[in-house]
Amino acid sequence: MAEQRIIIVDSDAAWRKSIKAMLAKMGYWVIGEAEDGQTGLKMVRARQPDLVIIEAFLPGMDGHEVARIIHEDKLAPVILICSSIQQNVIEKAKAARVSAFLMKPDLEFNLIPAVELALINYQEIINLENKVRELKETLETRKVVERAKGILMETMGISETEAFKRIQKQSMNKRISMRAVAEAIILAHNL
């Protein structure tokens, strides 16, 4: 296990101390503690932790709201903790897209497995999102190159292979991407 950096946001100082001790025992670094949601969110943005453990019901900005913002901004995975199940707490946790939900009395046995799973699952999600982004970019590039090839074939009366070779050669000669060459061809054709 690498030295993962964690922020704890809980209104109860005794619980923060207890959670910090459990995490330190397993080699995690607690890089910050906050007792309210707004302070916790500012700390997360400033220190960029690998994981955030946050109490569901905090003074000021609610833990669910902070978790939702952290998820939307892709700052870190969040483990939500709560001392009692109140109405809609699980539904709010789902909506906030938390990685795990734990009850405070049982933290001693469940915290470390939840931390480990949250970290590995979050990294997997980030990797998949990057792969999807790369695939979308590749698809868009192919579409642009295909359109440019079509323009060259139509205007110059050349084959598809020859059109591709010309785009490729121009890309290498100018040291720019094939997409940039294709976009220039399309732009010039539209003028």
Coordinates of N, CA, C and O in Angstrom, one line a residue:
M1 N 0.8 -1.2 0.0 CA 0.0 0.0 0.0 C 0.9 1.2 0.0 O 1.8 1.4 0.8
A2 N 0.6 2.1 -0.9 CA 1.3 3.4 -0.9 C 0.8 4.3 0.2 O -0.2 4.0 0.8
E3 N 1.6 5.3 0.4 CA 1.2 6.3 1.5 C 0.1 7.2 1.0 O 0.3 8.3 0.5
Q4 N -1.1 6.7 1.1 CA -2.3 7.5 0.6 C -2.6 8.6 1.5 O -2.5 8.5 2.8
R5 N -3.0 9.8 1.0 CA -3.3 11.0 1.7 C -4.8 11.1 1.9 O -5.5 11.1 0.9
I6 N -5.2 11.3 3.2 CA -6.6 11.3 3.5 C -6.9 12.6 4.3 O -6.2 13.0 5.1
I7 N -8.1 13.1 4.0 CA -8.7 14.2 4.8 C -9.9 13.7 5.5 O -10.8 13.0 4.9
I8 N -10.0 14.0 6.8 CA -11.2 13.6 7.6 C -12.0 14.9 7.9 O -11.5 15.9 8.4
V9 N -13.3 14.8 7.7 CA -14.2 15.9 8.0 C -15.3 15.3 8.9 O -16.2 14.6 8.5
D10 N -15.3 15.7 10.1 CA -16.2 15.2 11.1 C -16.4 16.3 12.2 O -15.4 16.9 12.7
S11 N -17.6 16.6 12.7 CA -17.8 17.6 13.7 C -17.3 17.2 15.1 O -17.1 18.0 15.9
D12 N -17.2 15.9 15.3 CA -16.8 15.4 16.6 C -15.2 15.1 16.6 O -14.7 14.2 15.9
A13 N -14.5 15.9 17.4 CA -13.1 15.8 17.5 C -12.6 14.5 18.0 O -11.6 14.0 17.5
A14 N -13.4 13.8 18.9 CA -13.0 12.5 19.4 C -13.0 11.5 18.2 O -12.1 10.6 18.2
W15 N -14.1 11.5 17.4 CA -14.1 10.6 16.3 C -13.0 10.9 15.3 O -12.5 9.9 14.7
R16 N -12.7 12.1 15.0 CA -11.6 12.5 14.1 C -10.3 11.8 14.6 O -9.6 11.2 13.8
K17 N -10.1 12.0 15.9 CA -8.9 11.4 16.5 C -8.9 9.9 16.4 O -7.8 9.3 16.0
S18 N -10.0 9.3 16.6 CA -10.1 7.8 16.5 C -9.9 7.3 15.1 O -9.1 6.3 14.9
I19 N -10.5 8.0 14.1 CA -10.3 7.6 12.7 C -8.9 7.8 12.3 O -8.3 6.9 11.6
K20 N -8.3 8.9 12.7 CA -6.9 9.2 12.4 C -6.0 8.1 12.9 O -5.1 7.7 12.2
A21 N -6.2 7.7 14.1 CA -5.4 6.6 14.7 C -5.5 5.3 14.0 O -4.5 4.6 13.7
M22 N -6.8 5.0 13.6 CA -7.0 3.7 12.8 C -6.2 3.8 11.5 O -5.6 2.8 11.1
L23 N -6.3 4.9 10.8 CA -5.7 5.1 9.5 C -4.1 5.1 9.6 O -3.4 4.5 8.9
A24 N -3.6 5.8 10.6 CA -2.2 5.9 10.8 C -1.6 4.5 11.1 O -0.5 4.2 10.7
K25 N -2.3 3.7 11.9 CA -1.9 2.4 12.2 C -1.7 1.5 11.0 O -0.8 0.6 10.9
M26 N -2.5 1.8 9.9 CA -2.4 1.1 8.7 C -1.5 1.8 7.6 O -1.4 1.3 6.5
G27 N -0.8 2.8 8.0 CA 0.2 3.5 7.1 C -0.4 4.6 6.3 O 0.3 5.1 5.3
Y28 N -1.6 5.0 6.5 CA -2.2 6.2 5.8 C -1.8 7.5 6.4 O -1.6 7.6 7.6
W29 N -1.7 8.5 5.6 CA -1.4 9.9 6.1 C -2.7 10.7 6.1 O -3.3 10.9 5.1
V30 N -3.0 11.2 7.3 CA -4.1 12.1 7.4 C -3.5 13.5 7.3 O -2.7 14.0 8.1
I31 N -3.8 14.1 6.1 CA -3.2 15.4 5.8 C -4.0 16.6 6.2 O -3.6 17.8 6.0
G32 N -5.2 16.3 6.8 CA -6.0 17.4 7.2 C -7.3 17.0 7.9 O -7.8 15.9 7.6
E33 N -7.8 17.8 8.8 CA -9.0 17.5 9.5 C -9.8 18.8 9.5 O -9.3 19.9 9.6
A34 N -11.1 18.6 9.4 CA -12.1 19.8 9.5 C -13.3 19.3 10.2 O -13.6 18.2 10.3
E35 N -14.0 20.3 10.8 CA -15.1 20.0 11.6 C -16.4 20.5 10.9 O -17.5 20.2 11.5
D36 N -16.3 21.1 9.8 CA -17.6 21.5 9.1 C -17.3 21.3 7.6 O -16.2 21.2 7.1
G37 N -18.4 21.3 6.8 CA -18.4 21.0 5.4 C -17.6 22.0 4.6 O -16.8 21.6 3.7
Q38 N -17.9 23.2 4.8 CA -17.2 24.3 4.0 C -15.7 24.3 4.1 O -15.0 24.3 3.2
T39 N -15.3 24.2 5.4 CA -13.8 24.1 5.7 C -13.2 22.9 5.0 O -12.2 22.9 4.4
G40 N -14.0 21.8 5.2 CA -13.5 20.5 4.6 C -13.4 20.6 3.1 O -12.4 20.1 2.5
L41 N -14.3 21.2 2.4 CA -14.3 21.3 0.9 C -13.1 22.2 0.5 O -12.4 21.8 -0.4
K42 N -12.9 23.3 1.2 CA -11.7 24.2 0.9 C -10.4 23.4 1.1 O -9.5 23.5 0.3
M43 N -10.4 22.6 2.1 CA -9.1 21.8 2.4 C -8.9 20.8 1.3 O -7.8 20.6 0.9
V44 N -10.0 20.1 0.9 CA -9.9 19.1 -0.2 C -9.3 19.8 -1.5 O -8.4 19.3 -2.1
R45 N -9.9 20.9 -1.8 CA -9.4 21.6 -3.0 C -8.0 22.1 -2.9 O -7.2 22.0 -3.8
A46 N -7.6 22.5 -1.7 CA -6.2 23.0 -1.5 C -5.2 21.9 -1.4 O -4.1 22.0 -2.0
R47 N -5.5 20.8 -0.8 CA -4.5 19.7 -0.5 C -4.6 18.5 -1.4 O -3.7 17.7 -1.4
Q48 N -5.6 18.4 -2.2 CA -5.8 17.3 -3.2 C -5.5 15.9 -2.6 O -4.5 15.3 -3.0
P49 N -6.3 15.5 -1.7 CA -6.1 14.2 -1.0 C -6.4 13.0 -2.0 O -7.1 13.2 -3.0
D50 N -6.0 11.8 -1.6 CA -6.4 10.6 -2.4 C -7.8 10.1 -1.9 O -8.4 9.3 -2.7
L51 N -8.2 10.5 -0.8 CA -9.5 10.0 -0.2 C -10.0 11.0 0.8 O -9.2 11.7 1.5
V52 N -11.4 11.1 0.9 CA -12.0 12.0 1.9 C -12.9 11.1 2.7 O -13.8 10.4 2.1
I53 N -12.8 11.2 4.0 CA -13.8 10.5 4.9 C -14.6 11.7 5.5 O -14.0 12.5 6.2
I54 N -15.9 11.6 5.3 CA -16.7 12.8 5.8 C -18.0 12.3 6.5 O -18.6 11.3 6.1
E55 N -18.3 13.0 7.5 CA -19.6 12.8 8.3 C -20.8 13.2 7.4 O -20.7 14.3 6.8
A56 N -21.8 12.5 7.5 CA -23.0 12.8 6.7 C -23.7 14.1 7.1 O -24.1 14.9 6.3
F57 N -23.8 14.3 8.4 CA -24.5 15.5 8.9 C -23.6 16.4 9.6 O -23.1 16.2 10.7
L58 N -23.2 17.4 8.9 CA -22.2 18.4 9.4 C -22.9 19.8 9.6 O -23.9 20.1 8.9
P59 N -22.3 20.6 10.5 CA -22.9 22.0 10.6 C -22.5 22.7 9.3 O -21.5 22.5 8.7
G60 N -23.4 23.6 8.9 CA -23.2 24.4 7.7 C -23.5 23.6 6.5 O -24.6 23.1 6.3
M61 N -22.5 23.4 5.7 CA -22.7 22.6 4.4 C -22.8 21.1 4.8 O -21.8 20.6 5.4
D62 N -23.8 20.4 4.4 CA -24.1 19.0 4.7 C -23.0 18.1 4.1 O -22.5 18.4 3.0
G63 N -22.7 17.0 4.7 CA -21.7 16.1 4.2 C -22.1 15.5 2.8 O -21.2 15.3 2.0
H64 N -23.4 15.3 2.6 CA -23.8 14.8 1.3 C -23.5 15.8 0.2 O -23.1 15.4 -0.9
E65 N -23.8 17.1 0.5 CA -23.5 18.1 -0.5 C -22.0 18.2 -0.8 O -21.6 18.3 -2.0
V66 N -21.2 18.2 0.2 CA -19.7 18.2 0.0 C -19.3 17.0 -0.8 O -18.5 17.2 -1.8
A67 N -19.8 15.8 -0.5 CA -19.5 14.6 -1.2 C -19.9 14.7 -2.7 O -19.2 14.3 -3.6
R68 N -21.1 15.3 -3.0 CA -21.6 15.5 -4.3 C -20.6 16.4 -5.1 O -20.2 16.1 -6.2
I69 N -20.2 17.5 -4.5 CA -19.3 18.5 -5.1 C -17.9 17.8 -5.4 O -17.4 17.9 -6.5
I70 N -17.4 17.1 -4.4 CA -16.2 16.4 -4.6 C -16.2 15.4 -5.8 O -15.3 15.3 -6.6
H71 N -17.4 14.7 -5.9 CA -17.6 13.7 -7.0 C -17.6 14.4 -8.3 O -17.0 14.0 -9.3
E72 N -18.5 15.5 -8.4 CA -18.7 16.2 -9.6 C -17.4 16.8 -10.2 O -17.1 16.8 -11.4
D73 N -16.6 17.3 -9.2 CA -15.3 17.9 -9.6 C -14.1 16.9 -9.7 O -13.0 17.3 -10.0
K74 N -14.4 15.7 -9.5 CA -13.5 14.6 -9.6 C -12.2 14.9 -8.8 O -11.1 14.7 -9.2
L75 N -12.5 15.2 -7.5 CA -11.4 15.5 -6.6 C -10.8 14.3 -5.9 O -9.6 14.2 -5.7
A76 N -11.7 13.4 -5.5 CA -11.2 12.2 -4.7 C -12.5 11.3 -4.4 O -13.6 11.8 -4.5
P77 N -12.2 10.1 -4.1 CA -13.3 9.2 -3.6 C -13.7 9.7 -2.2 O -12.9 10.2 -1.5
V78 N -15.0 9.4 -1.9 CA -15.5 9.8 -0.6 C -16.1 8.6 0.2 O -16.9 7.9 -0.4
I79 N -15.8 8.5 1.4 CA -16.4 7.6 2.3 C -17.3 8.4 3.3 O -16.8 9.3 3.9
L80 N -18.6 8.1 3.3 CA -19.5 8.8 4.1 C -19.7 8.0 5.4 O -19.9 6.8 5.4
I81 N -19.6 8.7 6.6 CA -19.9 8.0 7.8 C -21.0 8.7 8.5 O -21.3 9.9 8.4
C82 N -21.7 7.9 9.3 CA -22.9 8.4 10.0 C -23.1 7.7 11.3 O -22.8 6.5 11.4
S83 N -23.6 8.4 12.3 CA -23.8 7.7 13.6 C -25.2 7.1 13.7 O -25.4 6.2 14.6
S84 N -26.1 7.5 12.9 CA -27.4 6.8 12.9 C -28.1 6.9 11.5 O -27.8 7.9 10.8
I85 N -28.9 6.0 11.2 CA -29.6 6.0 9.9 C -30.8 6.9 10.1 O -31.7 6.6 10.8
Q86 N -30.8 8.1 9.4 CA -31.9 9.0 9.4 C -32.6 8.9 8.1 O -32.1 8.2 7.2
Q87 N -33.8 9.5 8.0 CA -34.5 9.4 6.7 C -33.7 9.8 5.5 O -33.0 10.8 5.5
N88 N -33.8 9.0 4.5 CA -33.2 9.3 3.2 C -31.7 9.3 3.2 O -31.1 9.8 2.2
V89 N -31.0 9.0 4.2 CA -29.6 9.1 4.3 C -28.9 8.2 3.2 O -27.9 8.7 2.6
I90 N -29.4 7.0 3.0 CA -28.8 6.1 2.0 C -29.1 6.7 0.6 O -28.2 6.7 -0.3
E91 N -30.3 7.2 0.4 CA -30.6 7.7 -0.9 C -29.8 9.0 -1.2 O -29.3 9.2 -2.4
K92 N -29.5 9.8 -0.2 CA -28.7 11.0 -0.4 C -27.2 10.5 -0.7 O -26.6 11.2 -1.5
A93 N -26.8 9.5 0.0 CA -25.4 9.0 -0.2 C -25.3 8.5 -1.7 O -24.3 8.7 -2.3
K94 N -26.3 7.8 -2.2 CA -26.3 7.3 -3.6 C -26.2 8.5 -4.5 O -25.5 8.5 -5.5
A95 N -27.1 9.5 -4.3 CA -27.1 10.7 -5.1 C -25.8 11.4 -5.1 O -25.4 12.0 -6.1
A96 N -25.1 11.4 -4.0 CA -23.8 12.1 -3.9 C -22.7 11.2 -4.5 O -21.5 11.7 -4.6
R97 N -23.0 10.0 -4.9 CA -22.0 9.1 -5.5 C -20.8 8.8 -4.6 O -19.7 8.8 -5.0
V98 N -21.1 8.5 -3.3 CA -20.0 8.2 -2.4 C -19.5 6.7 -2.7 O -20.3 5.9 -3.2
S99 N -18.3 6.5 -2.3 CA -17.7 5.2 -2.6 C -18.1 4.1 -1.5 O -18.2 2.9 -1.8
A100 N -18.4 4.6 -0.3 CA -18.8 3.7 0.8 C -19.6 4.5 1.8 O -19.4 5.7 1.9
F101 N -20.4 3.7 2.6 CA -21.2 4.3 3.6 C -21.0 3.5 4.9 O -21.2 2.2 4.8
L102 N -20.5 4.1 5.9 CA -20.2 3.3 7.2 C -20.9 3.9 8.4 O -21.0 5.1 8.5
M103 N -21.2 3.0 9.3 CA -21.8 3.5 10.6 C -20.7 3.6 11.6 O -19.8 2.8 11.7
K104 N -20.7 4.7 12.4 CA -19.6 5.0 13.3 C -19.3 3.9 14.3 O -18.2 3.6 14.5
P105 N -20.3 3.3 14.9 CA -19.9 2.3 15.9 C -19.1 1.2 15.3 O -18.4 0.5 16.0
D106 N -19.3 0.9 14.0 CA -18.6 -0.3 13.4 C -17.4 0.1 12.6 O -16.8 -0.7 11.9
L107 N -16.9 1.3 12.8 CA -15.8 1.8 12.0 C -14.5 1.0 12.2 O -13.8 0.7 11.2
E108 N -14.3 0.5 13.4 CA -13.0 -0.2 13.7 C -12.8 -1.4 12.8 O -11.7 -1.7 12.3
F109 N -13.9 -2.1 12.4 CA -13.8 -3.3 11.6 C -14.0 -3.1 10.1 O -13.5 -3.8 9.3
N110 N -14.7 -2.0 9.8 CA -15.0 -1.8 8.4 C -14.2 -0.6 7.7 O -14.2 -0.6 6.5
L111 N -13.5 0.2 8.4 CA -12.9 1.4 7.8 C -11.8 1.0 6.8 O -11.8 1.5 5.7
I112 N -10.9 0.2 7.2 CA -9.7 -0.1 6.3 C -10.2 -0.8 5.1 O -9.8 -0.4 4.0
P113 N -11.1 -1.9 5.1 CA -11.5 -2.5 3.9 C -12.2 -1.4 3.0 O -12.1 -1.4 1.8
A114 N -13.0 -0.6 3.6 CA -13.8 0.5 2.8 C -12.8 1.4 2.1 O -12.9 1.8 1.0
V115 N -11.7 1.8 2.9 CA -10.7 2.7 2.3 C -10.0 2.0 1.2 O -9.9 2.6 0.1
E116 N -9.6 0.8 1.3 CA -8.9 0.1 0.3 C -9.7 0.0 -1.0 O -9.3 0.2 -2.1
L117 N -11.0 -0.4 -0.8 CA -11.9 -0.6 -2.0 C -12.2 0.7 -2.6 O -12.2 0.8 -3.9
A118 N -12.4 1.8 -1.8 CA -12.7 3.1 -2.4 C -11.6 3.6 -3.2 O -11.8 4.1 -4.3
L119 N -10.3 3.4 -2.7 CA -9.2 3.9 -3.5 C -9.0 3.1 -4.8 O -8.8 3.8 -5.8
I120 N -9.1 1.8 -4.8 CA -8.9 1.0 -6.0 C -10.0 1.2 -7.0 O -9.8 1.3 -8.2
N121 N -11.2 1.3 -6.5 CA -12.4 1.5 -7.4 C -12.3 2.9 -8.0 O -12.7 3.0 -9.2
Y122 N -12.0 3.9 -7.3 CA -11.9 5.2 -7.8 C -10.8 5.3 -8.9 O -11.1 5.9 -10.0
Q123 N -9.7 4.7 -8.7 CA -8.6 4.7 -9.7 C -9.1 4.0 -10.9 O -8.8 4.4 -12.1
E124 N -9.8 2.9 -10.8 CA -10.3 2.2 -12.0 C -11.3 3.1 -12.7 O -11.3 3.1 -14.0
I125 N -12.2 3.8 -12.0 CA -13.1 4.7 -12.7 C -12.4 5.8 -13.5 O -12.7 6.1 -14.6
I126 N -11.4 6.4 -12.8 CA -10.6 7.4 -13.5 C -9.9 6.8 -14.8 O -9.9 7.5 -15.8
N127 N -9.3 5.6 -14.7 CA -8.7 5.0 -15.8 C -9.7 4.8 -16.9 O -9.4 5.0 -18.1
L128 N -10.9 4.3 -16.6 CA -11.9 4.0 -17.6 C -12.4 5.3 -18.2 O -12.6 5.4 -19.5
E129 N -12.6 6.4 -17.5 CA -13.0 7.7 -18.0 C -11.9 8.2 -19.0 O -12.2 8.8 -20.0
N130 N -10.6 8.0 -18.6 CA -9.5 8.5 -19.5 C -9.6 7.7 -20.8 O -9.4 8.2 -21.9
K131 N -9.8 6.4 -20.7 CA -9.9 5.5 -21.9 C -11.0 6.0 -22.8 O -10.9 6.0 -24.0
V132 N -12.2 6.2 -22.2 CA -13.3 6.7 -23.0 C -13.0 8.0 -23.7 O -13.3 8.2 -24.9
R133 N -12.4 8.9 -23.0 CA -12.0 10.2 -23.5 C -11.1 10.0 -24.7 O -11.2 10.6 -25.8
E134 N -10.1 9.1 -24.6 CA -9.1 8.8 -25.6 C -9.8 8.2 -26.9 O -9.6 8.6 -28.0
L135 N -10.8 7.3 -26.6 CA -11.5 6.7 -27.7 C -12.4 7.6 -28.4 O -12.5 7.6 -29.7
K136 N -13.0 8.6 -27.7 CA -13.8 9.6 -28.3 C -13.0 10.5 -29.2 O -13.4 10.8 -30.3
E137 N -11.8 10.8 -28.7 CA -10.9 11.7 -29.4 C -10.4 11.0 -30.7 O -10.4 11.6 -31.8
T138 N -10.1 9.7 -30.6 CA -9.7 8.9 -31.8 C -10.8 8.8 -32.8 O -10.6 9.0 -34.0
L139 N -12.0 8.6 -32.3 CA -13.2 8.5 -33.2 C -13.4 9.9 -33.9 O -13.6 9.9 -35.2
E140 N -13.3 11.0 -33.2 CA -13.5 12.3 -33.8 C -12.4 12.6 -34.8 O -12.7 13.1 -35.9
T141 N -11.2 12.2 -34.5 CA -10.1 12.3 -35.5 C -10.3 11.5 -36.7 O -10.1 12.1 -37.8
R142 N -10.8 10.3 -36.6 CA -11.1 9.5 -37.8 C -12.2 10.1 -38.6 O -12.1 10.1 -39.8
K143 N -13.2 10.7 -38.0 CA -14.3 11.3 -38.7 C -13.8 12.5 -39.5 O -14.1 12.7 -40.7
V144 N -12.9 13.3 -38.9 CA -12.4 14.5 -39.5 C -11.5 14.1 -40.7 O -11.5 14.7 -41.8
V145 N -10.6 13.1 -40.5 CA -9.7 12.6 -41.5 C -10.5 12.0 -42.7 O -10.2 12.3 -43.9
E146 N -11.6 11.3 -42.4 CA -12.4 10.7 -43.4 C -13.1 11.8 -44.3 O -13.1 11.7 -45.5
R147 N -13.5 12.8 -43.6 CA -14.2 13.9 -44.3 C -13.2 14.7 -45.2 O -13.4 15.0 -46.4
A148 N -11.9 14.9 -44.7 CA -10.9 15.5 -45.5 C -10.5 14.6 -46.7 O -10.3 15.1 -47.8
K149 N -10.4 13.3 -46.5 CA -10.1 12.4 -47.6 C -11.2 12.5 -48.6 O -10.8 12.6 -49.8
G150 N -12.4 12.6 -48.2 CA -13.5 12.7 -49.2 C -13.4 14.0 -50.0 O -13.6 14.0 -51.2
I151 N -13.0 15.1 -49.4 CA -12.9 16.4 -50.1 C -11.7 16.3 -51.1 O -11.9 16.7 -52.2
L152 N -10.6 15.7 -50.6 CA -9.5 15.5 -51.6 C -9.8 14.6 -52.8 O -9.5 14.9 -53.9
M153 N -10.5 13.5 -52.5 CA -10.9 12.6 -53.5 C -11.8 13.3 -54.5 O -11.6 13.2 -55.8
E154 N -12.7 14.1 -54.0 CA -13.7 14.8 -54.9 C -13.0 15.9 -55.7 O -13.2 16.1 -56.9
T155 N -12.2 16.7 -55.0 CA -11.7 17.9 -55.7 C -10.5 17.6 -56.6 O -10.2 18.3 -57.6
M156 N -9.7 16.6 -56.2 CA -8.5 16.3 -56.9 C -8.6 15.1 -57.8 O -7.7 14.7 -58.6
G157 N -9.7 14.3 -57.6 CA -9.9 13.1 -58.4 C -8.9 12.0 -58.1 O -8.4 11.4 -59.1
I158 N -8.5 11.9 -56.9 CA -7.6 10.8 -56.5 C -8.3 9.7 -55.7 O -9.4 9.9 -55.2
S159 N -7.5 8.6 -55.5 CA -8.1 7.5 -54.7 C -8.1 7.8 -53.2 O -7.4 8.7 -52.8
E160 N -8.8 7.0 -52.5 CA -8.9 7.1 -51.0 C -7.5 6.9 -50.4 O -7.1 7.7 -49.5
T161 N -6.7 5.9 -50.9 CA -5.4 5.6 -50.4 C -4.5 6.8 -50.7 O -3.7 7.2 -49.8
E162 N -4.6 7.4 -51.9 CA -3.7 8.5 -52.2 C -4.1 9.8 -51.3 O -3.2 10.5 -50.9
A163 N -5.4 10.0 -51.1 CA -5.8 11.1 -50.2 C -5.3 10.9 -48.8 O -4.8 11.9 -48.2
F164 N -5.3 9.7 -48.3 CA -4.8 9.4 -47.0 C -3.3 9.7 -46.9 O -2.8 10.3 -46.0
K165 N -2.6 9.2 -48.0 CA -1.1 9.4 -48.0 C -0.8 10.9 -48.0 O 0.2 11.3 -47.4
R166 N -1.5 11.7 -48.8 CA -1.3 13.1 -48.8 C -1.5 13.8 -47.5 O -0.7 14.6 -47.1
I167 N -2.5 13.4 -46.8 CA -2.8 14.0 -45.4 C -1.6 13.5 -44.5 O -1.1 14.4 -43.7
Q168 N -1.3 12.3 -44.6 CA -0.2 11.7 -43.7 C 1.1 12.4 -44.0 O 1.9 12.8 -43.1
K169 N 1.5 12.6 -45.3 CA 2.7 13.2 -45.7 C 2.8 14.7 -45.2 O 3.8 15.2 -44.7
Q170 N 1.7 15.4 -45.4 CA 1.6 16.8 -44.9 C 1.7 16.9 -43.4 O 2.4 17.8 -42.9
S171 N 1.2 15.9 -42.7 CA 1.3 15.9 -41.3 C 2.7 15.7 -40.8 O 3.2 16.4 -39.9
M172 N 3.4 14.8 -41.5 CA 4.8 14.6 -41.2 C 5.7 15.8 -41.6 O 6.6 16.2 -40.8
N173 N 5.5 16.3 -42.7 CA 6.3 17.5 -43.2 C 6.1 18.7 -42.3 O 7.1 19.4 -42.0
K174 N 4.9 19.0 -41.9 CA 4.6 20.2 -41.0 C 4.7 19.9 -39.5 O 4.7 20.8 -38.7
R175 N 4.9 18.6 -39.2 CA 5.1 18.2 -37.8 C 3.8 18.6 -37.0 O 4.0 19.1 -35.9
I176 N 2.7 18.3 -37.6 CA 1.4 18.5 -36.9 C 0.6 17.3 -37.0 O 0.9 16.4 -37.8
S177 N -0.4 17.2 -36.2 CA -1.3 15.9 -36.3 C -2.0 15.8 -37.6 O -2.3 16.8 -38.2
M178 N -2.4 14.6 -37.9 CA -3.2 14.4 -39.1 C -4.6 15.1 -38.9 O -5.1 15.6 -39.9
R179 N -5.0 15.1 -37.7 CA -6.3 15.8 -37.5 C -6.2 17.3 -37.8 O -7.1 17.9 -38.5
A180 N -5.1 17.9 -37.5 CA -4.9 19.4 -37.8 C -4.8 19.6 -39.3 O -5.4 20.5 -39.8
V181 N -4.2 18.7 -40.0 CA -4.1 18.8 -41.5 C -5.5 18.6 -42.0 O -5.9 19.4 -42.9
A182 N -6.2 17.6 -41.5 CA -7.6 17.3 -42.0 C -8.5 18.5 -41.8 O -9.3 18.9 -42.6
E183 N -8.4 19.1 -40.6 CA -9.2 20.3 -40.3 C -8.9 21.5 -41.2 O -9.8 22.2 -41.6
A184 N -7.6 21.6 -41.5 CA -7.2 22.7 -42.4 C -7.8 22.5 -43.8 O -8.3 23.4 -44.5
I185 N -7.8 21.2 -44.3 CA -8.4 20.9 -45.6 C -9.9 21.2 -45.6 O -10.4 21.8 -46.5
I186 N -10.6 20.8 -44.5 CA -12.0 21.1 -44.4 C -12.3 22.6 -44.4 O -13.2 23.1 -45.1
L187 N -11.5 23.3 -43.6 CA -11.7 24.7 -43.5 C -11.4 25.4 -44.9 O -12.2 26.2 -45.3
A188 N -10.4 25.0 -45.6 CA -10.1 25.6 -46.9 C -11.2 25.3 -47.9 O -11.5 26.1 -48.7
H189 N -11.7 24.1 -47.8 CA -12.8 23.7 -48.7 C -14.1 24.5 -48.5 O -14.8 24.8 -49.4
N190 N -14.3 24.8 -47.2 CA -15.6 25.5 -46.9 C -15.5 27.0 -47.2 O -16.5 27.7 -47.1
L191 N -14.3 27.5 -47.5 CA -14.2 28.9 -47.8 C -14.6 29.1 -49.2 O -15.1 29.6 -49.9

